[in-house]
Amino acid sequence: MEQSDWSLVNGSVKEYVVIHAKENGVHVIGLTRGESTKFHHTEKLDKNEVMIAQFTEHTSAMKIRGKAVIYTAVGVIDTTKE
């Protein structure tokens, strides 16, 4: 994903992350910002479902559990490969 693929919102760049589930039951967990990191949102994807997520003022990290391909601005991560 190149700079031109990012969205410009309120003068700041917001990065999108695409998660493509390769099996049923892939968990996507959003983690909060602040003094203590907390889970604030979870999604469960089935095989071949795609989720487009975004880092925001509330989401500083994402945890993805299961077989998936994750597309980010810095590259592609395929959890099915060792």
PDB file of C-alpha atoms in Angstrom:
ATOM      1  CA  MET A   1       0.000   0.000   0.000  1.00  0.00           C
ATOM      2  CA  GLU A   2       1.462   3.359  -0.965  1.00  0.00           C
ATOM      3  CA  GLN A   3       1.046   6.819   0.570  1.00  0.00           C
ATOM      4  CA  SER A   4      -1.617   7.604  -2.036  1.00  0.00           C
ATOM      5  CA  ASP A   5      -3.709   4.703  -0.662  1.00  0.00           C
ATOM      6  CA  TRP A   6      -3.958   6.286   2.792  1.00  0.00           C
ATOM      7  CA  SER A   7      -6.809   8.519   3.804  1.00  0.00           C
ATOM      8  CA  LEU A   8      -6.218  12.049   5.071  1.00  0.00           C
ATOM      9  CA  VAL A   9      -8.608  12.790   7.923  1.00  0.00           C
ATOM     10  CA  ASN A  10      -8.540  16.050   9.908  1.00  0.00           C
ATOM     11  CA  GLY A  11      -4.997  16.767   8.738  1.00  0.00           C
ATOM     12  CA  SER A  12      -3.542  13.445   9.909  1.00  0.00           C
ATOM     13  CA  VAL A  13      -2.853  10.255   7.993  1.00  0.00           C
ATOM     14  CA  LYS A  14      -4.961   7.293   9.095  1.00  0.00           C
ATOM     15  CA  GLU A  15      -3.581   3.933   8.057  1.00  0.00           C
ATOM     16  CA  TYR A  16      -5.883   1.152   6.916  1.00  0.00           C
ATOM     17  CA  VAL A  17      -5.157  -2.527   7.544  1.00  0.00           C
ATOM     18  CA  VAL A  18      -6.851  -5.264   5.524  1.00  0.00           C
ATOM     19  CA  ILE A  19      -7.293  -8.687   7.164  1.00  0.00           C
ATOM     20  CA  HIS A  20      -8.243 -11.620   4.923  1.00  0.00           C
ATOM     21  CA  ALA A  21      -9.253 -14.715   6.927  1.00  0.00           C
ATOM     22  CA  LYS A  22      -7.913 -18.017   5.611  1.00  0.00           C
ATOM     23  CA  GLU A  23      -9.894 -20.145   8.095  1.00  0.00           C
ATOM     24  CA  ASN A  24     -13.045 -19.905  10.193  1.00  0.00           C
ATOM     25  CA  GLY A  25     -12.679 -18.242  13.563  1.00  0.00           C
ATOM     26  CA  VAL A  26      -9.941 -15.655  12.936  1.00  0.00           C
ATOM     27  CA  HIS A  27     -10.040 -13.165  15.819  1.00  0.00           C
ATOM     28  CA  VAL A  28      -9.239  -9.475  15.340  1.00  0.00           C
ATOM     29  CA  ILE A  29      -8.779  -7.647  18.638  1.00  0.00           C
ATOM     30  CA  GLY A  30      -8.411  -3.868  18.942  1.00  0.00           C
ATOM     31  CA  LEU A  31      -6.265  -2.545  21.796  1.00  0.00           C
ATOM     32  CA  THR A  32      -6.597   0.913  23.349  1.00  0.00           C
ATOM     33  CA  ARG A  33      -4.145   3.743  23.841  1.00  0.00           C
ATOM     34  CA  GLY A  34      -3.414   5.273  27.216  1.00  0.00           C
ATOM     35  CA  GLU A  35      -1.747   4.476  30.498  1.00  0.00           C
ATOM     36  CA  SER A  36      -2.964   0.873  30.435  1.00  0.00           C
ATOM     37  CA  THR A  37      -3.567  -1.186  27.311  1.00  0.00           C
ATOM     38  CA  LYS A  38      -7.045  -2.747  27.215  1.00  0.00           C
ATOM     39  CA  PHE A  39      -9.093  -4.734  24.744  1.00  0.00           C
ATOM     40  CA  HIS A  40     -11.809  -2.479  23.344  1.00  0.00           C
ATOM     41  CA  HIS A  41     -13.191  -4.335  20.338  1.00  0.00           C
ATOM     42  CA  THR A  42     -13.196  -7.868  18.944  1.00  0.00           C
ATOM     43  CA  GLU A  43     -14.370  -9.350  15.674  1.00  0.00           C
ATOM     44  CA  LYS A  44     -14.508 -12.955  14.543  1.00  0.00           C
ATOM     45  CA  LEU A  45     -14.004 -13.606  10.832  1.00  0.00           C
ATOM     46  CA  ASP A  46     -14.902 -16.735   8.889  1.00  0.00           C
ATOM     47  CA  LYS A  47     -12.909 -18.159   5.999  1.00  0.00           C
ATOM     48  CA  ASN A  48     -12.537 -15.717   3.081  1.00  0.00           C
ATOM     49  CA  GLU A  49     -14.097 -12.827   4.991  1.00  0.00           C
ATOM     50  CA  VAL A  50     -12.208  -9.542   4.738  1.00  0.00           C
ATOM     51  CA  MET A  51     -12.092  -6.790   7.326  1.00  0.00           C
ATOM     52  CA  ILE A  52     -10.773  -3.297   6.673  1.00  0.00           C
ATOM     53  CA  ALA A  53      -9.597  -1.717   9.919  1.00  0.00           C
ATOM     54  CA  GLN A  54      -8.013   1.583  10.843  1.00  0.00           C
ATOM     55  CA  PHE A  55      -5.724   2.851  13.579  1.00  0.00           C
ATOM     56  CA  THR A  56      -7.451   5.756  15.341  1.00  0.00           C
ATOM     57  CA  GLU A  57      -7.124   7.893  18.439  1.00  0.00           C
ATOM     58  CA  HIS A  58      -8.653   4.945  20.347  1.00  0.00           C
ATOM     59  CA  THR A  59      -6.882   2.028  18.650  1.00  0.00           C
ATOM     60  CA  SER A  60      -3.107   1.799  18.988  1.00  0.00           C
ATOM     61  CA  ALA A  61      -2.636  -1.906  18.273  1.00  0.00           C
ATOM     62  CA  MET A  62      -4.402  -4.917  16.810  1.00  0.00           C
ATOM     63  CA  LYS A  63      -3.972  -8.551  17.678  1.00  0.00           C
ATOM     64  CA  ILE A  64      -4.911 -11.088  15.012  1.00  0.00           C
ATOM     65  CA  ARG A  65      -5.271 -14.716  16.017  1.00  0.00           C
ATOM     66  CA  GLY A  66      -5.639 -17.430  13.385  1.00  0.00           C
ATOM     67  CA  LYS A  67      -4.694 -18.034   9.774  1.00  0.00           C
ATOM     68  CA  ALA A  68      -4.948 -14.778   7.847  1.00  0.00           C
ATOM     69  CA  VAL A  69      -3.184 -12.529   5.379  1.00  0.00           C
ATOM     70  CA  ILE A  70      -2.745  -8.976   6.670  1.00  0.00           C
ATOM     71  CA  TYR A  71      -2.064  -6.129   4.235  1.00  0.00           C
ATOM     72  CA  THR A  72      -0.476  -2.975   5.689  1.00  0.00           C
ATOM     73  CA  ALA A  73       1.414   0.072   4.478  1.00  0.00           C
ATOM     74  CA  VAL A  74       4.679  -1.598   5.461  1.00  0.00           C
ATOM     75  CA  GLY A  75       4.026  -4.947   3.805  1.00  0.00           C
ATOM     76  CA  VAL A  76       2.033  -8.157   3.758  1.00  0.00           C
ATOM     77  CA  ILE A  77       2.027 -10.653   6.622  1.00  0.00           C
ATOM     78  CA  ASP A  78       0.832 -14.187   5.904  1.00  0.00           C
ATOM     79  CA  THR A  79       0.296 -16.115   9.149  1.00  0.00           C
ATOM     80  CA  THR A  80      -0.131 -19.382   7.214  1.00  0.00           C
ATOM     81  CA  LYS A  81       3.580 -19.403   6.275  1.00  0.00           C
ATOM     82  CA  GLU A  82       6.295 -20.373   8.716  1.00  0.00           C
TER      83      GLU A  82
END
